[in-house]
Structures are given as structure tokens and as C-alpha cells.
Coordinates of C-alpha atoms and ligand atoms in Angstrom, one line a residue:
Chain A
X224 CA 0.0 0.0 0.0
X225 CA 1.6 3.1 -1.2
X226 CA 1.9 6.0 1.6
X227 CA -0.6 8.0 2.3
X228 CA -1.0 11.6 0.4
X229 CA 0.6 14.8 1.9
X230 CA -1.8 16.4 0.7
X231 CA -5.4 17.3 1.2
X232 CA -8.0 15.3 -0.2
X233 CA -9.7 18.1 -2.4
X234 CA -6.4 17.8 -4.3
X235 CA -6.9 14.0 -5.6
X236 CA -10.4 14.7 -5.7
X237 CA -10.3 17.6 -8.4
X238 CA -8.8 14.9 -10.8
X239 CA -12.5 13.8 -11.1
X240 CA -15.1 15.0 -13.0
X241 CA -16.8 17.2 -11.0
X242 CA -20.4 15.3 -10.0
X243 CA -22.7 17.1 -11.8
X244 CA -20.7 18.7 -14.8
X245 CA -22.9 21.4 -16.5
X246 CA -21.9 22.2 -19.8
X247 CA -19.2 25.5 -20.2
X248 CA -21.2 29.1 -20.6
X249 CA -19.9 30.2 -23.7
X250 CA -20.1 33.7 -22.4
X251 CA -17.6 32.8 -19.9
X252 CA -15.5 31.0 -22.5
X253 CA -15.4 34.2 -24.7
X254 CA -14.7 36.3 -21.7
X255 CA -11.7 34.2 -21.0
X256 CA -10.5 33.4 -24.7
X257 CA -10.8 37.6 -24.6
X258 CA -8.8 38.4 -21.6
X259 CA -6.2 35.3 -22.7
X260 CA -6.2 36.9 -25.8
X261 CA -5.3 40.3 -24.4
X262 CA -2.6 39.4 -21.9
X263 CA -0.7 37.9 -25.2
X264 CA -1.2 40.9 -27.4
X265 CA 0.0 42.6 -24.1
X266 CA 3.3 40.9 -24.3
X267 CA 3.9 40.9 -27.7
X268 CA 3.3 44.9 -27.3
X269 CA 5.9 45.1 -24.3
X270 CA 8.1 43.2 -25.7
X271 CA 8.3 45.4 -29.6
X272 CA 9.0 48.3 -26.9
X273 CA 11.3 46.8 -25.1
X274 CA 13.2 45.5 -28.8
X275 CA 12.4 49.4 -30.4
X276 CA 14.1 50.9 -27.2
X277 CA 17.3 48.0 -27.4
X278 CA 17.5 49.6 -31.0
X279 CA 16.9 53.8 -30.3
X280 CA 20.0 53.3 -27.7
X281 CA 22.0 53.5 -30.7
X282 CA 20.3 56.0 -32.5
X283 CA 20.5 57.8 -34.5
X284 CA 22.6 56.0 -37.5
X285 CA 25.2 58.1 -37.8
X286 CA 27.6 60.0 -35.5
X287 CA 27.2 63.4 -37.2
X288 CA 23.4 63.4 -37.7
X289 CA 21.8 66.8 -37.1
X290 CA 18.7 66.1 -34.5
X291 CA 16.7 69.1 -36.4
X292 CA 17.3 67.5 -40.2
X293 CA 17.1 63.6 -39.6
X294 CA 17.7 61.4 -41.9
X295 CA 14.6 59.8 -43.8
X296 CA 15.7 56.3 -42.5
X297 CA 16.1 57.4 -39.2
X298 CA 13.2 59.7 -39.1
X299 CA 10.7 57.0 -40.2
X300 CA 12.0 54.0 -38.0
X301 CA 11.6 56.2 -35.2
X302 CA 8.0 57.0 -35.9
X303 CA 7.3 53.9 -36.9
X304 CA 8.6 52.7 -33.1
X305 CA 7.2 55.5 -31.4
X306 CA 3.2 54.4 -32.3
X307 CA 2.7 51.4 -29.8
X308 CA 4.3 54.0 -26.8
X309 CA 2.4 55.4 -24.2
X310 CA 4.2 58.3 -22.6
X311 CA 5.6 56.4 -19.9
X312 CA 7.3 54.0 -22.5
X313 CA 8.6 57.0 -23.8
X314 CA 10.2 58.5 -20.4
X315 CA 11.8 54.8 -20.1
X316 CA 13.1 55.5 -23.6
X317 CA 14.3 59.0 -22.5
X318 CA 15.8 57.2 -19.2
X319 CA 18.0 54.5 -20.8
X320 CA 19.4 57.1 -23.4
X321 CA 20.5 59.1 -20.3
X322 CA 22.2 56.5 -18.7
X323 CA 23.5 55.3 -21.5
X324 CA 25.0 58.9 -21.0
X325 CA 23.2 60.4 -24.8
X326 CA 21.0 62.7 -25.4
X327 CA 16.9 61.9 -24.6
X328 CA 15.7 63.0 -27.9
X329 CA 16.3 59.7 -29.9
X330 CA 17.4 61.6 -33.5
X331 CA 20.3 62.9 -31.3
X332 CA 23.9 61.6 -31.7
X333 CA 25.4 64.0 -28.8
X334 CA 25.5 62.9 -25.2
X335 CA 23.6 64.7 -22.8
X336 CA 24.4 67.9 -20.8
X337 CA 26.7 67.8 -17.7
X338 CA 25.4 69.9 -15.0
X339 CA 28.6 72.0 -13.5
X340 CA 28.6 70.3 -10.6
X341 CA 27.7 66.7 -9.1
X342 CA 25.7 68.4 -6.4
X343 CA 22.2 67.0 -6.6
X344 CA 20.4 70.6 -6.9
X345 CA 22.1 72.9 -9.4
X346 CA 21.2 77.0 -9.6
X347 CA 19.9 77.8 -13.3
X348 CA 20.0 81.4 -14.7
X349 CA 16.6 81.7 -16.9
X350 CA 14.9 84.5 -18.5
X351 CA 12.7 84.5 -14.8
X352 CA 15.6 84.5 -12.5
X353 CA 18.3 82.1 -10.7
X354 CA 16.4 78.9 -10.4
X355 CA 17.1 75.9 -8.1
X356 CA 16.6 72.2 -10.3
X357 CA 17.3 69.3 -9.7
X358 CA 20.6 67.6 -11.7
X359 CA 18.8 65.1 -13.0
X360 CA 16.7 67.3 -14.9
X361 CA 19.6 69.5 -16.2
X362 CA 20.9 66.0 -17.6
X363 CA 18.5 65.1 -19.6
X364 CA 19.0 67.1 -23.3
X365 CA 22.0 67.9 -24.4
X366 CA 20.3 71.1 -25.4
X367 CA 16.9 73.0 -24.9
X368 CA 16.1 72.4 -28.5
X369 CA 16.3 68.8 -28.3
X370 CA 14.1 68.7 -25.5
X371 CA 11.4 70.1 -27.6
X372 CA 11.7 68.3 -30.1
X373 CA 11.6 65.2 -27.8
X374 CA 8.5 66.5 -25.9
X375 CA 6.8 67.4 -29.3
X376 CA 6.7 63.6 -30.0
X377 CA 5.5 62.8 -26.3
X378 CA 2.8 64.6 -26.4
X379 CA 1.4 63.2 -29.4
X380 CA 1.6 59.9 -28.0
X381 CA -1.5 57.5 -27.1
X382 CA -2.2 57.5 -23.2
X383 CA -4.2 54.2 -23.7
X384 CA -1.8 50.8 -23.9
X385 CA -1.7 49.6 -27.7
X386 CA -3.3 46.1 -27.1
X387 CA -6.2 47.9 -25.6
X388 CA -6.9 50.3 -28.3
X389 CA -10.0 49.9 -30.3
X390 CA -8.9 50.4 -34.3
X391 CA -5.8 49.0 -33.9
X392 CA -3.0 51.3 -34.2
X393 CA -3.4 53.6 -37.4
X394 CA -1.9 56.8 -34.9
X395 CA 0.9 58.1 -37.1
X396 CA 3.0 60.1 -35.2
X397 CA 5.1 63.7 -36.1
X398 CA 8.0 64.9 -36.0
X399 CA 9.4 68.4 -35.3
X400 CA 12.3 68.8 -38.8
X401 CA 13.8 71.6 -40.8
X402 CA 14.7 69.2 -43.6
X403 CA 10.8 67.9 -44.5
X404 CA 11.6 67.9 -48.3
X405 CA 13.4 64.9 -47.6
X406 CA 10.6 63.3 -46.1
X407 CA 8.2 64.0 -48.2
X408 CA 7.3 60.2 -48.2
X409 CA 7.0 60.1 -44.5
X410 CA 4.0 62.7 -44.1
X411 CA 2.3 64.1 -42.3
X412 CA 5.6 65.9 -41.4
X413 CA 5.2 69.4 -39.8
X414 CA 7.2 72.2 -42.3
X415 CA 8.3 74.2 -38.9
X416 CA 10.5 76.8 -40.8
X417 CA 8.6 76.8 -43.8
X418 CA 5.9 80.4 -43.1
X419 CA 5.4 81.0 -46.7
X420 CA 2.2 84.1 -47.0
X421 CA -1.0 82.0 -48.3
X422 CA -4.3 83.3 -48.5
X423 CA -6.7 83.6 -45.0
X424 CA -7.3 79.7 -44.4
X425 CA -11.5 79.1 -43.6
X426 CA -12.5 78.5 -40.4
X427 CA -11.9 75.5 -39.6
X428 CA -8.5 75.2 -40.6
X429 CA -8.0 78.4 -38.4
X430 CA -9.6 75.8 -35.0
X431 CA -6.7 73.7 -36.1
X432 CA -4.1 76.2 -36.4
X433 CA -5.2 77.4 -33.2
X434 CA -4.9 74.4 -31.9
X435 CA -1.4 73.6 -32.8
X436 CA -0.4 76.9 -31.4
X437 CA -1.6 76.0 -28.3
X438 CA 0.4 72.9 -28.4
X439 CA 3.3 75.0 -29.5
X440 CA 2.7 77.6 -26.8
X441 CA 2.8 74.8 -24.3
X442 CA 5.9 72.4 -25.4
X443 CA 8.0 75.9 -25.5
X444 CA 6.6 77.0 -21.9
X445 CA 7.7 73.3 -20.9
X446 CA 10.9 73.2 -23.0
X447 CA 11.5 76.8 -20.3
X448 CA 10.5 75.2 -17.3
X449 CA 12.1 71.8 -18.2
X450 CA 10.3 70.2 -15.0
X451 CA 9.5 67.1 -16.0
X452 CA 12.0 64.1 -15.2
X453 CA 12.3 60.8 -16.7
X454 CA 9.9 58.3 -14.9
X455 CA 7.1 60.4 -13.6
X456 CA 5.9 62.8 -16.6
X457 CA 2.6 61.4 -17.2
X458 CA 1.0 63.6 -14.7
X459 CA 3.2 66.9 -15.4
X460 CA 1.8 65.8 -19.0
X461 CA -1.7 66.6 -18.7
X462 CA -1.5 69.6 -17.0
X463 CA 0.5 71.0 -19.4
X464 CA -1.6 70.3 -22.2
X465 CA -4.4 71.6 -19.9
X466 CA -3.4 74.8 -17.8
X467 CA -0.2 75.9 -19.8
X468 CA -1.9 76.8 -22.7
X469 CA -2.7 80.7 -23.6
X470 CA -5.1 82.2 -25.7
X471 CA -3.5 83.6 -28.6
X472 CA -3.7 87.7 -29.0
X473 CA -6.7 88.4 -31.4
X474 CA -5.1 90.8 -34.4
X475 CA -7.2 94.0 -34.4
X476 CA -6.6 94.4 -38.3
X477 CA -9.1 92.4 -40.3
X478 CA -7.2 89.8 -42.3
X479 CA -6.0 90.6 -45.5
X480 CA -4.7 88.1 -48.4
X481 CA -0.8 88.6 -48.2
X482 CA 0.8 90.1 -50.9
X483 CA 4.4 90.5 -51.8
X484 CA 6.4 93.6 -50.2
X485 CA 7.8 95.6 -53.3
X486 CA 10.8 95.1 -54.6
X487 CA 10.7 91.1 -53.1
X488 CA 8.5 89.7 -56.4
X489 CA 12.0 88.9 -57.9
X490 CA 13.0 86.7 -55.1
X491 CA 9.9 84.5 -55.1
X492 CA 9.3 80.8 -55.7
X493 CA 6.0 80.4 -56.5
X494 CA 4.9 83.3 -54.6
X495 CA 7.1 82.0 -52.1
X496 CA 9.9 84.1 -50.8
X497 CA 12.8 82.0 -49.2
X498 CA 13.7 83.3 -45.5
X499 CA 17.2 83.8 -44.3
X500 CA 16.9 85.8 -41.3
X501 CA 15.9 83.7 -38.4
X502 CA 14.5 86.6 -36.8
X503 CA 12.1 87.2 -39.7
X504 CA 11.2 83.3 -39.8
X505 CA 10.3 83.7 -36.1
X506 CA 8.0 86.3 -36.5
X507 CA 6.2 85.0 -39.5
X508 CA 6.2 82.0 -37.9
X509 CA 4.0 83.2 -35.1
X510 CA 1.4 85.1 -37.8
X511 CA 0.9 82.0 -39.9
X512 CA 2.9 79.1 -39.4
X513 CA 0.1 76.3 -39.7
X514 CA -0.3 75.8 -42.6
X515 CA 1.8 71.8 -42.2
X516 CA -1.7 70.2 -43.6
X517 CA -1.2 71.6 -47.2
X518 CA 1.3 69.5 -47.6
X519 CA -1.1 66.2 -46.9
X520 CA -2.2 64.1 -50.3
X521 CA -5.6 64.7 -50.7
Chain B
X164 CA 36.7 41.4 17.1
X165 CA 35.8 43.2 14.2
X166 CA 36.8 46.4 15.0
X167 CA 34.1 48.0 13.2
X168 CA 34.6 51.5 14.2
X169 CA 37.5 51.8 12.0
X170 CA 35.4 51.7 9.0
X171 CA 32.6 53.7 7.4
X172 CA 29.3 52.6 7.4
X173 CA 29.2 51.5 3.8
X174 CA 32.0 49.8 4.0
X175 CA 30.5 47.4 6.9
X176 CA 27.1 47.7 4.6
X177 CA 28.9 46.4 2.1
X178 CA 30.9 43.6 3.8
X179 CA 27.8 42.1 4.9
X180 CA 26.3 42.5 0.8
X181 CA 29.8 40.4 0.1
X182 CA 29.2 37.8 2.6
X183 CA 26.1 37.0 1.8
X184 CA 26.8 36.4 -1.4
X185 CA 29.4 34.3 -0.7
X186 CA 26.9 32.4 1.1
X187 CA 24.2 32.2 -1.4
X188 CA 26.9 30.9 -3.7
X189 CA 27.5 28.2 -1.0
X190 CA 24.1 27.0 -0.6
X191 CA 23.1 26.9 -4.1
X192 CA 26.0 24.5 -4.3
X193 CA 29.0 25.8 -5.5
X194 CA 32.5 25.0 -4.5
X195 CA 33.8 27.3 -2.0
X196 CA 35.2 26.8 1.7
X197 CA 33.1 28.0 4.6
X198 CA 35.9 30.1 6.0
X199 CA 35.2 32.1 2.7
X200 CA 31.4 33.1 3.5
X201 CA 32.6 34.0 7.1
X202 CA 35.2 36.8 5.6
X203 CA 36.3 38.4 8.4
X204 CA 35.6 43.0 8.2
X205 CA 39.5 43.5 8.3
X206 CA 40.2 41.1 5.9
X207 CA 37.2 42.5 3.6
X208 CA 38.2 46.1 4.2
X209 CA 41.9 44.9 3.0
X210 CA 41.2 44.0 -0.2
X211 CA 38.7 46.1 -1.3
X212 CA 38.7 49.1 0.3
X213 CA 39.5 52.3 -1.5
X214 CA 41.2 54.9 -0.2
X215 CA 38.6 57.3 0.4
X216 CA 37.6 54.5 3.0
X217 CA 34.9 53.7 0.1
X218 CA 34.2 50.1 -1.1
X219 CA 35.4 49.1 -4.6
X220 CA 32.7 47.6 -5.7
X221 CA 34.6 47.2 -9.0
X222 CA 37.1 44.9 -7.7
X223 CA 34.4 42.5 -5.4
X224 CA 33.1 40.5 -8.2
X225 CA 34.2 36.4 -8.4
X226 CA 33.2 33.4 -10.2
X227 CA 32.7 29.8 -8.9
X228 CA 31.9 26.2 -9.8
X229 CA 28.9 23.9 -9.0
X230 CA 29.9 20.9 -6.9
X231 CA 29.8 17.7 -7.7
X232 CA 26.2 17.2 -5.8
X233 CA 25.4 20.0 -7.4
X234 CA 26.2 18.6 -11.0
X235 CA 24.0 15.4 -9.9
X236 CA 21.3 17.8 -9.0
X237 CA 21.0 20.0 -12.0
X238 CA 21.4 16.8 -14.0
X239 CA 19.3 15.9 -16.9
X240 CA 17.6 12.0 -17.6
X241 CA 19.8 10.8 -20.3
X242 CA 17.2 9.4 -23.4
X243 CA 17.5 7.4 -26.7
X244 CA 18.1 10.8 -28.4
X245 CA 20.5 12.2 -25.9
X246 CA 22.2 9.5 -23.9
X247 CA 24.7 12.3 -22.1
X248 CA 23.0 15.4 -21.9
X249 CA 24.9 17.9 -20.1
X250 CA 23.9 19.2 -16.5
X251 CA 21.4 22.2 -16.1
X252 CA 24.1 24.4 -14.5
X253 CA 28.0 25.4 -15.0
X254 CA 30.0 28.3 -13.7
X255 CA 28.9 31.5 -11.9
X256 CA 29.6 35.2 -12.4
X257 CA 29.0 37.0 -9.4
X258 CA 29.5 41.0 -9.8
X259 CA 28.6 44.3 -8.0
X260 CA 27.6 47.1 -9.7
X261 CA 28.9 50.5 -8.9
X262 CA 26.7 53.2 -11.0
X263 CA 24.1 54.8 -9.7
X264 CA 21.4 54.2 -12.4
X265 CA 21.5 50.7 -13.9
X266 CA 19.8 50.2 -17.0
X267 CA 19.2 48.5 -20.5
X268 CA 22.9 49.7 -21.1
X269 CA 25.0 47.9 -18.0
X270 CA 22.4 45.1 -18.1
X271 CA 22.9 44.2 -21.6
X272 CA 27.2 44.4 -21.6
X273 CA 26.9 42.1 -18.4
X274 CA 25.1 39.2 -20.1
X275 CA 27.4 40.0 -22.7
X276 CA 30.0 39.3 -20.3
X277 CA 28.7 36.4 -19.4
X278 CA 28.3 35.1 -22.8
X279 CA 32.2 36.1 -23.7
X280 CA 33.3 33.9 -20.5
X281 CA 31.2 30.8 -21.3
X282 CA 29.1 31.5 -18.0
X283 CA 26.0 29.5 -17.3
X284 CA 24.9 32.2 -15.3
X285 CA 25.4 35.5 -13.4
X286 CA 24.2 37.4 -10.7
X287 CA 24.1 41.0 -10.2
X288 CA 24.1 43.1 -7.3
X289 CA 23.1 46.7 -7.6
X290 CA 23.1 49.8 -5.4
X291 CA 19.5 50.6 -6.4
X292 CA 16.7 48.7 -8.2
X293 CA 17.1 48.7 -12.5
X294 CA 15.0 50.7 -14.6
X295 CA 11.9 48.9 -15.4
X296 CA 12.8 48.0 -19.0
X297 CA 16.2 46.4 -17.6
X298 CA 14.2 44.0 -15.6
X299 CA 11.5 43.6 -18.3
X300 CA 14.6 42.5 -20.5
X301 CA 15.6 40.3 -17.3
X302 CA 12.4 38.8 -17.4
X303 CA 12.4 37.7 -20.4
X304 CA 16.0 36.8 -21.1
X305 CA 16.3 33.2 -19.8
X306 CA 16.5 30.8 -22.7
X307 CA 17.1 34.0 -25.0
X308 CA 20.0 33.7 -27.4
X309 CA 21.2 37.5 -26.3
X310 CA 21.6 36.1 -22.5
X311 CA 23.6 33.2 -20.7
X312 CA 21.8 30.1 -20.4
X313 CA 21.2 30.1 -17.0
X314 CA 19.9 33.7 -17.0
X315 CA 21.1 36.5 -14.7
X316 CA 19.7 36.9 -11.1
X317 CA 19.5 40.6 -9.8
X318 CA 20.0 41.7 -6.5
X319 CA 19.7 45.0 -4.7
X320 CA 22.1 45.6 -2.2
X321 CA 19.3 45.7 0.3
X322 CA 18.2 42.4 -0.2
X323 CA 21.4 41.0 0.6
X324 CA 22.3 43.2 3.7
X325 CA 21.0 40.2 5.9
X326 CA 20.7 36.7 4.9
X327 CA 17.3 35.7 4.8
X328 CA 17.6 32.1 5.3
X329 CA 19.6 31.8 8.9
X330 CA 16.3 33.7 9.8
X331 CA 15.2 31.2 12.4
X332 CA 11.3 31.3 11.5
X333 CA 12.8 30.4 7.8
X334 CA 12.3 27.2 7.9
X335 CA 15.1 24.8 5.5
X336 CA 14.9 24.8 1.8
X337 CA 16.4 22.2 -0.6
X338 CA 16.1 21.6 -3.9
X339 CA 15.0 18.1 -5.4
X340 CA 16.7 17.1 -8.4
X341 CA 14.4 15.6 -11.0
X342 CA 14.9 12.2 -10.2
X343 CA 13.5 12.7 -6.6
X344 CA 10.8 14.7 -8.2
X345 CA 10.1 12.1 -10.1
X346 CA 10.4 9.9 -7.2
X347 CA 8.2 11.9 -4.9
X348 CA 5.3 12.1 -7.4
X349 CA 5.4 8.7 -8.8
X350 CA 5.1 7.8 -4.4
X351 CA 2.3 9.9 -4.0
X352 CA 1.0 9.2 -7.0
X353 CA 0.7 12.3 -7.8
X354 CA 1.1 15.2 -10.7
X355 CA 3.3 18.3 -10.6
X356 CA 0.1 20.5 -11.0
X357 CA -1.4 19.2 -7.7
X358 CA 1.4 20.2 -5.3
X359 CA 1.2 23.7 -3.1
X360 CA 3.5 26.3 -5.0
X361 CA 6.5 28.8 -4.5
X362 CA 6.8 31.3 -6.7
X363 CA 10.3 31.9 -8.2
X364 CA 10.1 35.4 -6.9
X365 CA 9.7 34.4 -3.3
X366 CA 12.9 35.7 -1.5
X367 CA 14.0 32.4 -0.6
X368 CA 13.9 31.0 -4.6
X369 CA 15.2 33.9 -5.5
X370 CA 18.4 33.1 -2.9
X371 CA 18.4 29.5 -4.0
X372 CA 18.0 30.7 -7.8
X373 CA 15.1 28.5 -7.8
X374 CA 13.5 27.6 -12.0
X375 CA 9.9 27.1 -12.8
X376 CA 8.9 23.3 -12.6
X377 CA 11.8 22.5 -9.8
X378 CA 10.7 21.4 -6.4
X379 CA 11.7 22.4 -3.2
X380 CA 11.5 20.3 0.1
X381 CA 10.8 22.4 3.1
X382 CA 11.5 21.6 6.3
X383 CA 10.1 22.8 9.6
X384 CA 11.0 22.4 13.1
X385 CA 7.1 21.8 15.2
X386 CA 7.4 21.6 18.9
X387 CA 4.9 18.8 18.8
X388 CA 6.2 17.2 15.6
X389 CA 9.8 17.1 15.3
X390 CA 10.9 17.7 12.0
X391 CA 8.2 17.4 9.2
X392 CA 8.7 18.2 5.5
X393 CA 6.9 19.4 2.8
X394 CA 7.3 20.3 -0.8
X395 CA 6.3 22.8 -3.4
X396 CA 6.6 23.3 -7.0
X397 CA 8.5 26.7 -8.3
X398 CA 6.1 28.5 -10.9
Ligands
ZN731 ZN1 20.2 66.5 -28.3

């Protein structure tokens, strides 16, 4: 006679059919082939982050690439990565480059900025005044430019995980370049530095370019206050898209279709003058820069 | 007898990290004298104390070799196809990681590492916790082709400030090989599936490096009992 069990009886006894076996609700079966089904896309979805952030530790290609004129390689695969991330995939992204000593912004070959000091809270001059911040925040970028361009992708990324979204994942995602000619088979690309005059958009294309001024207005006040750190942005996240933003000054001059300054129709492409003086690109960029939708097939 | 207020409090923190190591490595199995798990602080602070009065954490790591009875336990039922299929286990990297952030970056050069040196496995100890996509690569790495064989355990420093097991309410762990597995279920007549569970993430797998579907016998003291065993089934 073999020994007895060490274990309790309910264990043997689950071996057997259960007494009175009532056939399996298929509404429980579908909500468990659903939620099995889910926990696998799940991993898959971890695990293609996990493999696109192996890869953007390297990035970008080449050692001399310029972070505002990607390459069109570069450029895509990135985007192409960048549509499964939430935001907090994206710190982690932002928090390997760093230790990795780079850059955050993933298009960016340079490492990232030392603070002066190893001290853990370093004083700041900004346009507001001698600011205390914390290191780890100085050592994120290697400049502020970079860390808008970073945060410009962030906040166009989903909040909801990719194996929960309904639609699957058609998000495309944008980038913030100066060289979009290149591109031009990766739209919808934003022409930052392209402010060429165009004729009064309608309305609704105004509610848009509003919008993306907003966005704009709120990236540069964050790209100034550089608070957020790696890790714990999601929250700093939505306020910012949600307190930060500023209503733009209403121009007290009716609009007017733009028309060539004298003397400039020679220089036109198009009816497009090319800009050399940054400071002129600034400003025109502020009266009409949204116009990056033209530029969409269709 | 130790002297300990010739040293700085991280460098006795540290001393007791080392030990316990050592002793990990010498219950798992591997070969190494007792005298080495009982390092005396002196002797520690000799060899790998800076001199700031700082530990070199850079200089701690070591390697060993699994025992003989720990060959037999890791060994693997020869078959038709395989009649001398080599043991579940080899040498051991054992390193201590100095940077303050440890991520994708260190995590991925060590398994390198232990690749390079033909290490079943490694274990690293860190100052603080990894970023969460190091241990989401950790998680997944064992049988990967990027890692060692055997997979990499981590450790915080914390976790190995005291050693868990001479606890005295921790009651004895040891790990079956699978031919007293086999031998325990086929006496009790009994499957895998239907024995209680540990979970490889318990503190006490994690010392003895415990793998999913290996089975631990636990043994516990009972005032009214004696000694009385029981075992469970890592998952
Ligand atoms: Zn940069």
C-alpha cells in the first residue's frame, strides 16, 4: 500500500469530473479566450518596446546626424517605433538614453548635458531669474532644443496601452524637422520653418491652427521650465496640455490676403519668398505658421 | 573582534552585501570553503577598500563552480536521443555594480559578459533597483539567445544586507533534483500541478536561484512534531 497523500484530499479529488458537470457558458468562455487573448497581445506589445528601445539606444545611424534634419531612415523608423508608446514608455526610452550617457531626444547623436557640478540641486540662470533644479533634470537634453523636439513627439503619443486600443493602431506620429523635403514620403511631417504668406485659411483650418499653437505655446513654456524628469511625466503631462496653454492675442486688423512687399516679387518661388533671417522666420512663424496640412495628399 | 569603528558605514554595509553572497553561492551549491562566506571586516576592508575609506565595488566581483552534488542535482535523464545530456548548471559570475542608475545599457554588456566567458549564469548586485525596462529584459531573457543560459539573477544591495535564510522562522529549503521529483510524485502518485507552490520570486527561490517546474523540500522544526517536510513546486 503506497503511503498515504501529503496532501489534502480536495487535491486528488479535483482529478475527477466534477459530479454534476454542466456544460461550459460560452459567455464565460469568450470572456476568458478575450482576456487570454489580451494578456498575449500585451506581451507581444511590451516586448516590440522593449526591442524598439534596445534599438533607439544606438540611435541615430550616424555619429554626425543633425537632430533638427534627420535622416529619412532614421526619421521613419523612429516614428514607426514610437506608435505602440504610451508616454511612460517613452520617459523609459528618454531614461535608458541618459544612462546610457546620450541625449533623450532619440534623433540625437550628442550625449547629454553635464550639469557643472555633481551636487544634486544645481542653480539655473533663466529669463525668470536664478532657479534651483534638480541635476537630474539638467541632464537630460544635451540642449533645450532637443528637449522640444523630444517632448513634441511625447505629447502626441497615445495614453491608452496599444493592445487595448480599439482600431488598432493607425496613430501616425510627427515629427518636429527643418529638412521635410526629404521626407516627403514620410507625411504628415510638420514644415516648422517653412511660413510661406497663403491666402486667410477658412475656419476651420483656423480651429486647427489654433490648436497647434496651443500645443506649440505649451511644449516651449515646458521646453522653459524643463520640469518634468524621466519616470514620472505622465502627470506633469496633462496639466500641461491643460493649464499651460494661452489664448492667442486676437489681431485687431481684419485679415488681409498677403501680398508681396515691393521690390521682393523677384526673389519669389512660387509666390514664395525664401527666408534667411531667423529673426524674420520667427515672427512669420508666429502670424501663420500652420499651414503643415497643405502639404497632406488629398 | 571586528573592529568596526575603523570603517565607514558603507563599507560594513557592504561587507555584509559580500558575505552574503558568498553564502548564497555556497548553498546553491558551489564550491567554495566555509571560512570564505565568514570573511572576516579587516580582511574585507583589506582587499577592497579604497582609499577614500569607500568600497570598490569594482574589484568584489568572483566566479565559482557547481559541486559535484550540485552537477547530480541539476542533471538531466539521459534518453534514446540524448544519452549524455549535459547538466542544467555550470559556472557562476557574481559581480557588484557601482553606477548609480543601472539600465538596459550595463544590463545588456553584463550578459554580454557572461556570454564572452562561457558562464551559465550570473548574478548582479546593484546599489538601487534597475529601470523597469532592464528588468522587463531580465524577465524575459532566460533561454534567449542575447543572455547566458542560466539567465542572470538581480539583486539590490538591500536584499542581501541580511541573509534571509539563517532567519530562524525560515524554515530549510532544498532543492529536489528531477529524479527525486520524479520519485516523490510517482510515491504519491501524484502530478506536478497538484502540489502547493512557490513562486520563483519568493525571497527564498530567489536566494536559491530556484526555476519554474523544480521542487523544493521544506523543512520545519514543530514543537509537537519534530521535524516534518513538505514540498512545493516553483512557478
Ligand atoms: Zn540632443
Amino acid at each position: 500500500m503506497p503511503p498515504k497523500s501529503i496532501l489534502k484530499n480536495s487535491a486528488v479529488s479535483t482529478n475527477a469530473p466534477p459530479a454534476s458537470s454542466k456544460p461550459v457558458n460560452p459567455r464565460h468562455l469568450e470572456t476568458a479566450i478575450h482576456h487570454a487573448r489580451i494578456l498575449e497581445q500585451r506581451k507581444v506589445v511590451e516586448r516590440q518596446v522593449l526591442d524598439s528601445i534596445i534599438t533607439l539606444l544606438d540611435f541615430p545611424s550616424t555619429a554626425d546626424a543633425d537632430p533638427k534634419q534627420p535622416s529619412a531612415a532614421d526619421a521613419r523608423q523612429f516614428r514607426d517605433f514610437m506608435v505602440p508608446f504610451q508616454p511612460s514608455d517613452y520617459d523609459s526610452l528618454i531614461e535608458e538614453r541618459n544612462i546610457a550617457d546620450k541625449c533623450g531626444y532619440a534623433l540625437c547623436p550628442r550625449p547629454k548635458r553635464k550639469a557643472p557640478s555633481t551636487a544634486r540641486k544645481q542653480f539655473v540662470d533663466t529669463a525668470k531669474g536664478v532657479e534651483i533644479v534638480d541635476r537630474k533634470v539638467l541632464e537630460v537634453w544635451c540642449s533645450d532644443d532637443c528637449a522640444r523636439r523630444a517632448l513634441y513627439v511625447k505629447v502626441q503619443l497615445n495614453e491608452e496601452p496599444a493592445w487595448m486600443r480599439q482600431g488598432g493602431v493607425g496613430d501616425k506620429i510627427e515629427l518636429m524637422v527643418e529638412n521635410a523635403d526629404e521626407h516627403h514620403k514620410a507625411l504628415p511631417l510638420r514644415l516648422k520653418r517653412e511660413a510661406a504668406p497663403k491666402a486667410p485659411a477658412p475656419k476651420d483650418e483656423d480651429d486647427i491652427a489654433a490648436a497647434w499653437a496651443a500645443r506649440d505655446d505649451a511644449l516651449a513654456d515646458l521646453a522653459l521650465e524643463r520640469g518634468e524628469k524621466p519616470g514620472r511625466l505622465s502627470k506633469a503631462n496633462k496639466d500641461l496640455m491643460t493649464e499651460n496653454i494661452k489664448e492667442r492675442v486676437v489681431a485687431s486688423k481684419p485679415p488681409v490676403a498677403p501680398s508681396l512687399n515691393e521690390g521682393q516679387s523677384h526673389m519669389a518661388i512660387e509666390g514664395h519668398v525664401p527666408k534667411t533671417d531667423a529673426a524674420t522666420a520667427e515672427q512669420d512663424e508666429d502670424e501663420d505658421p500652420q499651414d503643415w496640412d497643405k502639404h497632406l495628399p488629398g | 573582534m571586528d573592529d568596526r569603528e575603523n570603517y565607514g558605514a558603507s563599507m560594513i554595509r557592504m561587507w555584509r552585501v559580500y558575505r552574503t553572497a558568498k553564502q548564497l553561492c555556497f548553498d546553491r551549491g558551489y564550491q567554495m570553503l566555509e571560512e570564505e562566506t565568514q570573511i572576516p571586516l579587516a580582511e574585507f576592508a583589506n582587499k577592497f577598500m579604497r582609499e577614500d575609506g569607500e568600497p570598490d565595488r569594482g574589484r568584489m566581483h568572483f566566479s565559482c563552480q557547481p559541486t559535484e552534488a550540485m552537477l547530480a542535482k541539476y542533471a538531466v535523464p539521459p534518453t534514446a536521443k540524448d544519452p549524455n545530456p549535459p547538466p542544467q548548471i555550470g559556472n557562476i559570475w557574481v559581480e557588484f555594480n557601482a553606477d548609480e542608475n543601472v539600465g538596459l545599457k550595463q544590463l545588456r554588456d553584463y550578459m554580454q559578459h557572461l556570454v564572452n566567458g562561457s558562464y551559465y549564469n550570473g548574478i548582479m548586485v546593484c546599489a538601487k533597483p534597475m529601470t523597469g525596462m532592464a528588468l522587463r529584459l531580465l524577465r524575459g531573457s532566460a533561454g534567449l539567445e542575447e543572455g547566458p543560459k542560466g539567465g542572470v539573477d538581480v539583486f539590490v544591495e538591500q536584499d542581501l544586507l541580511v541573509n534571509i535564510t539563517k532567519h530562524d522562522l525560515v524554515p530549510t529549503h532544498i532543492l529536489l533534483s528531477r529524479d527525486e521529483k520524479s520519485q516523490l510524485l510517482e510515491r504519491y502518485r501524484l502530478k506536478e500541478t497538484q502540489l502547493p507552490r512557490i513562486q520563483t520570486s519568493d525571497p527564498v527561490a530567489r536566494y536559491l536561484g530556484l526555476r519554474r517546474g523544480q521542487v523544493v523540500k521544506i523543512i520545519r522544526r514543530s514543537e509537537t512534531a519534530g521535524r516534518y517536510a513538505s514540498y512545493r513546486w516553483a512557478i
